[in-house]
GROMACS .gro file of C-alpha atoms in nm:
model
  240
    1UNK     CA    1   5.860   3.988  10.353
    2UNK     CA    2   5.878   3.982  10.765
    3UNK     CA    3   5.834   4.263  10.911
    4UNK     CA    4   6.243   4.215  11.019
    5UNK     CA    5   6.355   4.214  10.711
    6UNK     CA    6   6.138   4.537  10.638
    7UNK     CA    7   6.296   4.703  10.914
    8UNK     CA    8   6.654   4.603  10.758
    9UNK     CA    9   6.627   4.709  10.422
   10UNK     CA   10   6.427   5.060  10.592
   11UNK     CA   11   6.699   5.101  10.801
   12UNK     CA   12   6.956   5.066  10.480
   13UNK     CA   13   6.776   5.369  10.294
   14UNK     CA   14   6.701   5.593  10.522
   15UNK     CA   15   6.862   5.501  10.938
   16UNK     CA   16   6.513   5.474  11.051
   17UNK     CA   17   6.270   5.227  11.156
   18UNK     CA   18   5.965   5.196  10.914
   19UNK     CA   19   5.651   5.356  11.061
   20UNK     CA   20   5.310   5.179  11.048
   21UNK     CA   21   5.161   5.350  10.757
   22UNK     CA   22   5.506   5.193  10.545
   23UNK     CA   23   5.444   4.911  10.685
   24UNK     CA   24   5.102   4.805  10.617
   25UNK     CA   25   5.170   4.940  10.257
   26UNK     CA   26   5.466   4.692  10.201
   27UNK     CA   27   5.354   4.368  10.380
   28UNK     CA   28   5.449   4.102  10.093
   29UNK     CA   29   5.752   4.321   9.921
   30UNK     CA   30   6.006   4.049   9.862
   31UNK     CA   31   6.308   4.263   9.829
   32UNK     CA   32   6.531   4.561   9.966
   33UNK     CA   33   6.521   4.726   9.587
   34UNK     CA   34   6.164   4.649   9.587
   35UNK     CA   35   6.135   4.840   9.884
   36UNK     CA   36   6.299   5.171   9.693
   37UNK     CA   37   6.042   5.137   9.372
   38UNK     CA   38   5.793   5.107   9.615
   39UNK     CA   39   5.822   5.430   9.807
   40UNK     CA   40   5.937   5.598   9.483
   41UNK     CA   41   5.636   5.526   9.323
   42UNK     CA   42   5.341   5.641   9.608
   43UNK     CA   43   5.337   5.996   9.717
   44UNK     CA   44   5.229   5.968  10.051
   45UNK     CA   45   5.554   5.703  10.120
   46UNK     CA   46   5.777   5.898   9.932
   47UNK     CA   47   5.675   6.225  10.095
   48UNK     CA   48   5.707   6.036  10.384
   49UNK     CA   49   6.074   5.949  10.355
   50UNK     CA   50   6.240   6.246  10.337
   51UNK     CA   51   6.619   6.062  10.340
   52UNK     CA   52   6.543   5.852  10.009
   53UNK     CA   53   6.330   6.137   9.853
   54UNK     CA   54   6.665   6.375   9.864
   55UNK     CA   55   6.894   6.080   9.753
   56UNK     CA   56   6.594   6.064   9.431
   57UNK     CA   57   6.583   6.419   9.409
   58UNK     CA   58   7.012   6.442   9.402
   59UNK     CA   59   6.992   6.176   9.108
   60UNK     CA   60   6.715   6.285   8.886
   61UNK     CA   61   6.849   6.631   8.841
   62UNK     CA   62   7.229   6.492   8.738
   63UNK     CA   63   7.051   6.284   8.473
   64UNK     CA   64   6.858   6.601   8.426
   65UNK     CA   65   7.210   6.782   8.324
   66UNK     CA   66   7.340   6.481   8.189
   67UNK     CA   67   7.073   6.501   7.923
   68UNK     CA   68   7.099   6.832   7.812
   69UNK     CA   69   6.770   6.927   7.920
   70UNK     CA   70   6.617   7.066   8.277
   71UNK     CA   71   6.294   7.153   8.368
   72UNK     CA   72   6.235   7.190   8.738
   73UNK     CA   73   5.897   7.100   8.962
   74UNK     CA   74   5.932   7.339   9.208
   75UNK     CA   75   5.791   7.286   9.534
   76UNK     CA   76   5.689   6.928   9.406
   77UNK     CA   77   5.552   6.760   9.775
   78UNK     CA   78   5.455   6.427   9.620
   79UNK     CA   79   5.408   6.527   9.287
   80UNK     CA   80   5.617   6.376   8.963
   81UNK     CA   81   5.565   6.465   8.576
   82UNK     CA   82   5.793   6.242   8.342
   83UNK     CA   83   6.064   6.390   8.209
   84UNK     CA   84   6.079   6.647   8.487
   85UNK     CA   85   6.266   6.691   8.791
   86UNK     CA   86   6.075   6.739   9.131
   87UNK     CA   87   6.184   6.948   9.386
   88UNK     CA   88   6.177   7.040   9.766
   89UNK     CA   89   6.298   7.313   9.945
   90UNK     CA   90   6.635   7.100  10.087
   91UNK     CA   91   6.830   7.162   9.729
   92UNK     CA   92   6.614   7.405   9.583
   93UNK     CA   93   6.512   7.704   9.804
   94UNK     CA   94   6.322   7.986   9.634
   95UNK     CA   95   6.465   8.174   9.900
   96UNK     CA   96   6.837   8.117   9.932
   97UNK     CA   97   6.980   8.054   9.519
   98UNK     CA   98   7.319   7.954   9.711
   99UNK     CA   99   7.120   7.619   9.722
  100UNK     CA  100   7.071   7.570   9.358
  101UNK     CA  101   7.420   7.642   9.296
  102UNK     CA  102   7.500   7.327   9.448
  103UNK     CA  103   7.358   7.150   9.162
  104UNK     CA  104   7.276   7.334   8.877
  105UNK     CA  105   7.402   7.651   8.680
  106UNK     CA  106   7.295   7.981   8.630
  107UNK     CA  107   7.112   7.981   8.300
  108UNK     CA  108   7.031   7.619   8.241
  109UNK     CA  109   6.700   7.567   8.343
  110UNK     CA  110   6.452   7.487   8.054
  111UNK     CA  111   6.185   7.498   8.177
  112UNK     CA  112   5.993   7.545   8.602
  113UNK     CA  113   5.662   7.434   8.685
  114UNK     CA  114   5.525   7.565   9.043
  115UNK     CA  115   5.171   7.494   9.142
  116UNK     CA  116   4.986   7.677   9.446
  117UNK     CA  117   5.323   7.742   9.604
  118UNK     CA  118   5.352   8.146   9.619
  119UNK     CA  119   5.053   8.131   9.824
  120UNK     CA  120   5.277   8.058  10.095
  121UNK     CA  121   5.526   8.322  10.066
  122UNK     CA  122   5.459   8.670  10.197
  123UNK     CA  123   5.454   8.989   9.900
  124UNK     CA  124   5.825   9.014   9.931
  125UNK     CA  125   5.958   8.642   9.971
  126UNK     CA  126   5.694   8.585   9.640
  127UNK     CA  127   5.934   8.844   9.465
  128UNK     CA  128   6.234   8.717   9.580
  129UNK     CA  129   6.091   8.369   9.480
  130UNK     CA  130   6.071   8.514   9.099
  131UNK     CA  131   6.404   8.656   9.118
  132UNK     CA  132   6.545   8.307   9.170
  133UNK     CA  133   6.368   8.175   8.902
  134UNK     CA  134   6.503   8.426   8.663
  135UNK     CA  135   6.802   8.371   8.722
  136UNK     CA  136   6.845   8.015   8.625
  137UNK     CA  137   6.642   7.990   8.362
  138UNK     CA  138   6.765   8.032   7.970
  139UNK     CA  139   6.655   8.302   7.842
  140UNK     CA  140   6.329   8.281   7.648
  141UNK     CA  141   6.195   7.972   7.914
  142UNK     CA  142   5.889   7.965   8.092
  143UNK     CA  143   5.801   7.955   8.449
  144UNK     CA  144   5.418   7.903   8.538
  145UNK     CA  145   5.275   7.927   8.851
  146UNK     CA  146   4.953   7.837   8.954
  147UNK     CA  147   4.783   7.977   9.258
  148UNK     CA  148   4.427   8.025   9.418
  149UNK     CA  149   4.268   8.340   9.260
  150UNK     CA  150   4.145   8.618   9.474
  151UNK     CA  151   3.898   8.715   9.196
  152UNK     CA  152   3.758   8.321   9.222
  153UNK     CA  153   3.381   8.398   9.295
  154UNK     CA  154   3.262   8.123   9.476
  155UNK     CA  155   3.235   8.188   9.893
  156UNK     CA  156   3.320   7.817   9.945
  157UNK     CA  157   3.642   7.892   9.750
  158UNK     CA  158   3.730   8.216   9.846
  159UNK     CA  159   3.739   8.145  10.232
  160UNK     CA  160   3.911   7.781  10.185
  161UNK     CA  161   4.225   7.986  10.010
  162UNK     CA  162   4.213   8.320  10.236
  163UNK     CA  163   4.526   8.448  10.396
  164UNK     CA  164   4.550   8.323  10.759
  165UNK     CA  165   4.306   8.055  10.649
  166UNK     CA  166   4.400   7.610  10.769
  167UNK     CA  167   4.709   7.584  10.462
  168UNK     CA  168   4.907   7.928  10.625
  169UNK     CA  169   4.808   8.120  10.255
  170UNK     CA  170   5.033   8.443  10.280
  171UNK     CA  171   4.927   8.635   9.987
  172UNK     CA  172   4.586   8.616   9.825
  173UNK     CA  173   4.699   8.695   9.455
  174UNK     CA  174   4.501   8.809   9.174
  175UNK     CA  175   4.574   8.835   8.756
  176UNK     CA  176   4.683   9.221   8.861
  177UNK     CA  177   4.874   9.188   9.134
  178UNK     CA  178   5.076   8.825   9.029
  179UNK     CA  179   5.149   8.981   8.665
  180UNK     CA  180   5.293   9.318   8.810
  181UNK     CA  181   5.511   9.092   9.045
  182UNK     CA  182   5.666   8.865   8.770
  183UNK     CA  183   5.677   9.190   8.560
  184UNK     CA  184   5.897   9.392   8.872
  185UNK     CA  185   6.133   9.123   8.830
  186UNK     CA  186   6.174   9.128   8.402
  187UNK     CA  187   5.943   8.839   8.297
  188UNK     CA  188   5.647   8.918   8.020
  189UNK     CA  189   5.342   8.736   8.175
  190UNK     CA  190   5.085   8.576   7.951
  191UNK     CA  191   4.777   8.481   8.121
  192UNK     CA  192   4.668   8.167   8.147
  193UNK     CA  193   4.345   8.123   8.334
  194UNK     CA  194   4.247   8.346   8.539
  195UNK     CA  195   3.897   8.548   8.673
  196UNK     CA  196   3.839   8.931   8.663
  197UNK     CA  197   3.697   9.164   8.891
  198UNK     CA  198   3.318   9.068   8.721
  199UNK     CA  199   3.395   8.686   8.792
  200UNK     CA  200   3.401   8.626   8.431
  201UNK     CA  201   3.647   8.330   8.344
  202UNK     CA  202   3.927   8.399   8.130
  203UNK     CA  203   4.124   8.075   7.946
  204UNK     CA  204   4.369   8.081   7.700
  205UNK     CA  205   4.518   7.768   7.567
  206UNK     CA  206   4.791   7.604   7.698
  207UNK     CA  207   4.982   7.276   7.677
  208UNK     CA  208   5.020   7.036   7.957
  209UNK     CA  209   5.293   6.931   7.874
  210UNK     CA  210   5.505   7.224   7.951
  211UNK     CA  211   5.356   7.230   8.270
  212UNK     CA  212   5.075   7.005   8.437
  213UNK     CA  213   4.852   7.227   8.653
  214UNK     CA  214   4.592   6.936   8.850
  215UNK     CA  215   4.397   7.261   9.001
  216UNK     CA  216   4.264   7.371   8.671
  217UNK     CA  217   3.951   7.416   8.481
  218UNK     CA  218   4.031   7.115   8.241
  219UNK     CA  219   4.224   6.874   8.565
  220UNK     CA  220   4.065   6.914   8.850
  221UNK     CA  221   3.750   6.670   8.935
  222UNK     CA  222   3.533   6.894   9.094
  223UNK     CA  223   3.432   7.062   8.810
  224UNK     CA  224   3.218   7.028   8.525
  225UNK     CA  225   3.179   7.159   8.234
  226UNK     CA  226   3.101   7.532   8.288
  227UNK     CA  227   3.052   7.425   8.624
  228UNK     CA  228   3.326   7.557   8.782
  229UNK     CA  229   3.438   7.427   9.176
  230UNK     CA  230   3.821   7.489   9.180
  231UNK     CA  231   4.087   7.656   8.972
  232UNK     CA  232   4.368   7.811   8.984
  233UNK     CA  233   4.528   8.178   8.897
  234UNK     CA  234   4.749   8.052   8.614
  235UNK     CA  235   5.042   8.204   8.419
  236UNK     CA  236   5.344   8.199   8.234
  237UNK     CA  237   5.633   8.402   8.352
  238UNK     CA  238   5.915   8.401   8.049
  239UNK     CA  239   6.254   8.520   8.078
  240UNK     CA  240   6.344   8.760   7.774
   0.00000   0.00000   0.00000
């Protein structure tokens, strides 16, 4: 596709001129529909085009509602998983449950997944976010949360994940503090992966089909066997 054709296709979808980072990835693409497909399939491009991402999320949530099964990835950024609707704060703001009511009903969601989101909220916001999820989950269904683990003994990890560090973390949860936050809202909490006060790692069986966590002992490529370089505190919070 020549440059002016690409600009036209991009303008149709977004109202903007194509950014250079998108342009270089779409050299040779032949038509506007293929532009859309390529952007949706590439997390970096997808995240760089908020207008298209928003339209895509709306379409996917409508499909999920029609199917009768709603499984949400909260704060998905550019990640996506088959059978799950990737959402971000424009549509599903954890601190503004009224934004959720525009798209789904209370007590209607079959599962929720949130990887490394809660640490970007302060303690009070974390409780508000958990309350929002509780409001929209069906009874007996789960919210799976992964956050950095404050009891992970590796000093490099702890420096990377500390409050006020480069990633803007506001809370550094351990298994007790996260469990207490969730229990205060009304959840039953099941610990899946965590370190204890003695620096010992604990892992209980969990199925990624119920919510895939990339930054975990099993799936993070930085880990090798029992040599754990990066993992998360992972819990399932079950609504009564």
